[in-house]
Short mmCIF file of C-alpha atoms in Angstrom, two decimals:
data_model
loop_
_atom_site.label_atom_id
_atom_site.label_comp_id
_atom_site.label_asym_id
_atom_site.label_seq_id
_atom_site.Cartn_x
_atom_site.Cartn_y
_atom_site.Cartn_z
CA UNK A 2 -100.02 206.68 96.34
CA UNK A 3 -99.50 208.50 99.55
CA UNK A 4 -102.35 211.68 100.11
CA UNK A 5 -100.18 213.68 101.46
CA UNK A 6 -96.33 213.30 100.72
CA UNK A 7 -93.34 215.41 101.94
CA UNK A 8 -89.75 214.89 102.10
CA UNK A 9 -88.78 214.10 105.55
CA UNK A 10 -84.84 215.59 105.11
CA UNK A 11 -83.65 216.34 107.29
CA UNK A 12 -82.47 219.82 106.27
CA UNK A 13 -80.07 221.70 107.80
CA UNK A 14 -78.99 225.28 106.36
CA UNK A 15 -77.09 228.17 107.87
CA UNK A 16 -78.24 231.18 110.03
CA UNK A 17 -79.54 233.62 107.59
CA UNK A 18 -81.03 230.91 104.59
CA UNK A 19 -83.85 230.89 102.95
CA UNK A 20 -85.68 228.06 103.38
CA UNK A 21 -88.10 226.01 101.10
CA UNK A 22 -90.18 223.10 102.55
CA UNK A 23 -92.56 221.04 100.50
CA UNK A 24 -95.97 218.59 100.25
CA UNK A 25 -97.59 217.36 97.41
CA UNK A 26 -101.19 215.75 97.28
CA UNK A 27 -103.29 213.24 95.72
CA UNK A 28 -106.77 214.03 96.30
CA UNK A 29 -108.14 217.16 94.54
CA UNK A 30 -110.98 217.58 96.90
CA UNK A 31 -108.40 219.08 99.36
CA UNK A 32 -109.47 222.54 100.27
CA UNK A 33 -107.72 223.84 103.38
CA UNK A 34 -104.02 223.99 103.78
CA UNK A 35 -102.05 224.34 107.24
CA UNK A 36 -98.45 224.35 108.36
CA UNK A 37 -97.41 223.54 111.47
CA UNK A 38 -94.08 223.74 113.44
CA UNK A 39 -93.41 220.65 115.97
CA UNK A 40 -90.55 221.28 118.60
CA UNK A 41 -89.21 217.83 120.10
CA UNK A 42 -91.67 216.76 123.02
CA UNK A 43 -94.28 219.32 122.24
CA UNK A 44 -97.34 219.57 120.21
CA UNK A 45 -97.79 220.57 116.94
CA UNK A 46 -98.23 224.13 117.07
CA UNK A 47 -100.11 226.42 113.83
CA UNK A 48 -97.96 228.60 111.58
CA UNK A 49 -99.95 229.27 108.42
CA UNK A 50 -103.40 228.33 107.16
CA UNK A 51 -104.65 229.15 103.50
CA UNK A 52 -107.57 227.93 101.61
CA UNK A 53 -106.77 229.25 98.03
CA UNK A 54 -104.16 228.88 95.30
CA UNK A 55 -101.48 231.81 95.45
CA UNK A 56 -99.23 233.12 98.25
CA UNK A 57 -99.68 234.07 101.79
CA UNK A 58 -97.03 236.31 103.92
CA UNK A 59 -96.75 236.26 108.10
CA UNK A 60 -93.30 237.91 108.58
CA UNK A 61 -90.65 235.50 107.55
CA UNK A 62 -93.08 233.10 106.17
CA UNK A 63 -94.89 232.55 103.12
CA UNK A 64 -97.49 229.24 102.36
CA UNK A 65 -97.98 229.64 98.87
CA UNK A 66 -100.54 226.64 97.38
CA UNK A 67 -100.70 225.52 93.72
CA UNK A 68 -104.16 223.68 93.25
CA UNK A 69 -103.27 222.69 90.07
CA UNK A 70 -100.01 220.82 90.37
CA UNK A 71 -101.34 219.87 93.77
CA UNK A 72 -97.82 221.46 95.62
CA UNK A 73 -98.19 223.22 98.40
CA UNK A 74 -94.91 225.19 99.79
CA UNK A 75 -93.85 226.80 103.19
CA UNK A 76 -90.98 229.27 102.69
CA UNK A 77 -88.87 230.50 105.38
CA UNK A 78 -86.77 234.08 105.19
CA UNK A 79 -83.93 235.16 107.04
CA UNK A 80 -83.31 231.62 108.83
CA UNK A 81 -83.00 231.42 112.74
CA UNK A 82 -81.70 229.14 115.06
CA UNK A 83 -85.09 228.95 116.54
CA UNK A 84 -86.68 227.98 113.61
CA UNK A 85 -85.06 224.24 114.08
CA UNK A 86 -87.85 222.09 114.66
CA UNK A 87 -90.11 219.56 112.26
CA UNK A 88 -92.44 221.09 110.04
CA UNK A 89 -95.41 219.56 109.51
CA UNK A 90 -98.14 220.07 106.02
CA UNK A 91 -101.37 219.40 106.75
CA UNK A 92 -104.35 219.11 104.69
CA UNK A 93 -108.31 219.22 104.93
CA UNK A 94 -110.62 218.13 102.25
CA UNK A 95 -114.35 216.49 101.91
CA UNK A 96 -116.39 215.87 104.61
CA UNK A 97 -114.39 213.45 106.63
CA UNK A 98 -113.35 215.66 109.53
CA UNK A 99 -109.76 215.02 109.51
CA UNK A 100 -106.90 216.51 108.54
CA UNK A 101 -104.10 214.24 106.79
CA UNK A 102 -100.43 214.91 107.32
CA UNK A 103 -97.08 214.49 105.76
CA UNK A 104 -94.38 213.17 107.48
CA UNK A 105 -93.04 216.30 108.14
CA UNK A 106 -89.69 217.89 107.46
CA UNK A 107 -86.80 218.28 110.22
CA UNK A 108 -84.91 221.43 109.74
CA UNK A 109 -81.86 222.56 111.56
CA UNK A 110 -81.00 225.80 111.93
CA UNK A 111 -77.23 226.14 112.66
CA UNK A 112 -75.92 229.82 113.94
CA UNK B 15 -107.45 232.61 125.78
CA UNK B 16 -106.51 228.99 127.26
CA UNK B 17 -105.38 226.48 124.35
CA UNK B 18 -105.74 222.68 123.99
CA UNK B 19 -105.15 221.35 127.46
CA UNK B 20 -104.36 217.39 127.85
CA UNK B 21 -104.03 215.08 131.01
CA UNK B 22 -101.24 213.38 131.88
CA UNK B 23 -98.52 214.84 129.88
CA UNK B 24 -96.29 211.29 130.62
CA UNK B 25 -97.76 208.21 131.61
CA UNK B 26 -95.95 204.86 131.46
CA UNK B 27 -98.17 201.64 131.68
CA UNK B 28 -97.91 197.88 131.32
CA UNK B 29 -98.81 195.53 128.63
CA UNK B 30 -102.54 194.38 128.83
CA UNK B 31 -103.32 197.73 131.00
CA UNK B 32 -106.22 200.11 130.20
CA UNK B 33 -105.21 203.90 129.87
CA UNK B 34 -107.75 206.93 129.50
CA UNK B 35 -106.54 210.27 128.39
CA UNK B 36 -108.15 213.59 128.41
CA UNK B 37 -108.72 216.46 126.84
CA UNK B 38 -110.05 219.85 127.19
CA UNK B 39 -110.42 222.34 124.03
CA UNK B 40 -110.32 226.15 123.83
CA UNK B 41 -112.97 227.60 124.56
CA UNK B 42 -115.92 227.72 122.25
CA UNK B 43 -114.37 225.03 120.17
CA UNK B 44 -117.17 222.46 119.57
CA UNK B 45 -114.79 220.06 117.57
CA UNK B 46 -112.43 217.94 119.17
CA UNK B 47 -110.15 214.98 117.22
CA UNK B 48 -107.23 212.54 118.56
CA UNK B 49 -103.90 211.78 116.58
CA UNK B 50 -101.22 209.56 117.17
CA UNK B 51 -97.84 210.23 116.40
CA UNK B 52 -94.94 207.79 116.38
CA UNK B 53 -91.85 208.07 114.48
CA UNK B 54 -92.38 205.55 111.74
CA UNK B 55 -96.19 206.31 111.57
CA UNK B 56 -96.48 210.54 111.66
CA UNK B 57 -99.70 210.98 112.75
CA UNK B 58 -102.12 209.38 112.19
CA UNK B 59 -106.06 209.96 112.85
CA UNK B 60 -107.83 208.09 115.54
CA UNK B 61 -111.38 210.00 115.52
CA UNK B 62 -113.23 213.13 115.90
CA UNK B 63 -115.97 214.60 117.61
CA UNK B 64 -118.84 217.10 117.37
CA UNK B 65 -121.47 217.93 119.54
CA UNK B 66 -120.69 214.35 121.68
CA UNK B 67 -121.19 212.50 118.25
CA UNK B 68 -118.26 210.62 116.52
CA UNK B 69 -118.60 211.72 113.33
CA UNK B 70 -115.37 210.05 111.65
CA UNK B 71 -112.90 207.33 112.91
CA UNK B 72 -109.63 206.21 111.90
CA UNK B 73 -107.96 203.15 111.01
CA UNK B 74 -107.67 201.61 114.45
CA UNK B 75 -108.46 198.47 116.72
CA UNK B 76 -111.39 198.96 118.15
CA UNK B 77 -108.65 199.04 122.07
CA UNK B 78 -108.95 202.59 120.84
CA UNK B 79 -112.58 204.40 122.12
CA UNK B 80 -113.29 208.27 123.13
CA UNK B 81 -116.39 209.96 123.96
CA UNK B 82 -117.04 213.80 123.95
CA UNK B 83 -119.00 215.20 127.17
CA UNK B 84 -121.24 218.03 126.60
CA UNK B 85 -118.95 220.57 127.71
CA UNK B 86 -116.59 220.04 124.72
CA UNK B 87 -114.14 218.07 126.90
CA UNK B 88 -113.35 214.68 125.33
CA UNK B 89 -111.63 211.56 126.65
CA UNK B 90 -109.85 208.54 125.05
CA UNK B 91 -109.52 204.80 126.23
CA UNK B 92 -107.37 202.32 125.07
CA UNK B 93 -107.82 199.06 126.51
CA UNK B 94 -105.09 195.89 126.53
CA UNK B 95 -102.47 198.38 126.15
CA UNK B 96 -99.80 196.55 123.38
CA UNK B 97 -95.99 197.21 123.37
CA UNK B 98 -96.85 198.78 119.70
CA UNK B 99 -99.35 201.76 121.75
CA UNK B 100 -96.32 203.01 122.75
CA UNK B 101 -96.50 207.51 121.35
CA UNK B 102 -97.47 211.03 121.60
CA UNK B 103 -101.21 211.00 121.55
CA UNK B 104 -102.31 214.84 120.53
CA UNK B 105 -105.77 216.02 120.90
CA UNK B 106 -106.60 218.73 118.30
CA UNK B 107 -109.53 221.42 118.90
CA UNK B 108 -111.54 223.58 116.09
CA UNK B 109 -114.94 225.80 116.14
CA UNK B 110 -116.86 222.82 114.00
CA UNK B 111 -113.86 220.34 112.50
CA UNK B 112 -114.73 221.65 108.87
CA UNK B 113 -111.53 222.78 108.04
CA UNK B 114 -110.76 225.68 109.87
CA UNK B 115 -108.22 226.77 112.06
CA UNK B 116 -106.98 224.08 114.22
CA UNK B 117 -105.02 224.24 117.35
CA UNK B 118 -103.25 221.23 119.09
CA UNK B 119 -102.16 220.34 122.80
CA UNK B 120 -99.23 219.34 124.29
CA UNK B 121 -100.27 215.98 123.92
CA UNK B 122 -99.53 212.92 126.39
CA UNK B 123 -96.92 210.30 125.85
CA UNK B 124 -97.39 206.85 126.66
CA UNK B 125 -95.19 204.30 127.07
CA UNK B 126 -95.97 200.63 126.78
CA UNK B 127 -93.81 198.39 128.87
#
């Protein structure tokens, strides 16, 4: 089994959507959470960090993180065009230094 | 603030080739780690470094070396450059590498040929 998993899509949804993107994780000694958004040719860049089960809100996003079922979430409100890019769950646990990604998600945004 | 900064952006070598690649964190970050990321792969962890120590290392040949000056900025070698070395290498940067906030560069792509 995978440590991190997430469903690569790709997704594509109109202007306007709400958007749900997802991971889900093995290893319970995860403790820090982070999304980031990936344009093509550029470096991952940080949308949302949270170290605790329950929701967090920046504008049109929300991480929300369910410790218990493992499943961590990345919603997106009121859809733009610029939000197309990969979106990429990433995951920090134990004393190894590293973070451990999931694939990551492409999502199209179409106007 | 200046963010991750990485030299070259593009470089394009040949099979059997060495390659160094550098990196320079923000400012005050003490933590610096490598990732590779190819299409099939995602990214993948290569190692980290605190303090010029290499406190964890990934899953790779041992082609694949960095170091950490005592400035923060770090560096990466990989030696006998293989058709299969061919990705974005991103350098990542963070206060202590302990899980919080972490910031990536632009990264560098190399192609094998």
């Amino acid at each position: 089994q995978k440590e991190v998993e997430q469903d690569p899509g790709p997704l594509s949804v109109p202007e306007g959507a709400i958007v749900s993107l997802n991971c889900t994780y093995s290893n319970s000694a995860f403790q820090y959470f982070m999304w980031y958004r990936q344009y093509s040719r550029k470096g991952p860049e940080l949308l949302m960090y949270t170290y605790s089960s329950g929701n967090k809100e920046d504008g049109r996003f929300t991480a929300q993180v369910d410790k218990s079922s493992k499943y961590i979430s990345l919603f997106i409100r009121d859809s733009q065009p610029s939000d197309s890019a990969t979106y990429l769950c990433a995951i920090f646990g134990g004393s190894n230094y590293k973070l451990t990604f999931g694939k990551g998600t492409l999502l199209t945004v179409n106007p | 603030k200046a963010g991750v900064t990485q030299t070259p952006r593009y470089l394009i070598k040949t099979r059997g080739q060495q390659v160094t690649l550098s990196c320079s964190p923000i400012s005050g970050h003490r933590s610096v780690s490598w990732y590779q990321q190819t299409p099939g792969q995602g990214l993948q962890f290569l190692f980290e470094y605190f303090s010029e120590t290499q406190r964890n290392k990934g899953n790779f040949p041992g082609r694949f070396s960095g170091r950490q000056f005592s400035n923060s900025r770090s560096e990466m070698n990989v030696s006998t450059l293989e058709l299969g070395d061919s990705a974005l290498y991103l350098c990542a940067s963070s206060s202590s590498g302990t899980g919080e906030l972490t910031f990536f560069g632009q990264g560098t792509r190399l192609t094998v040929v």
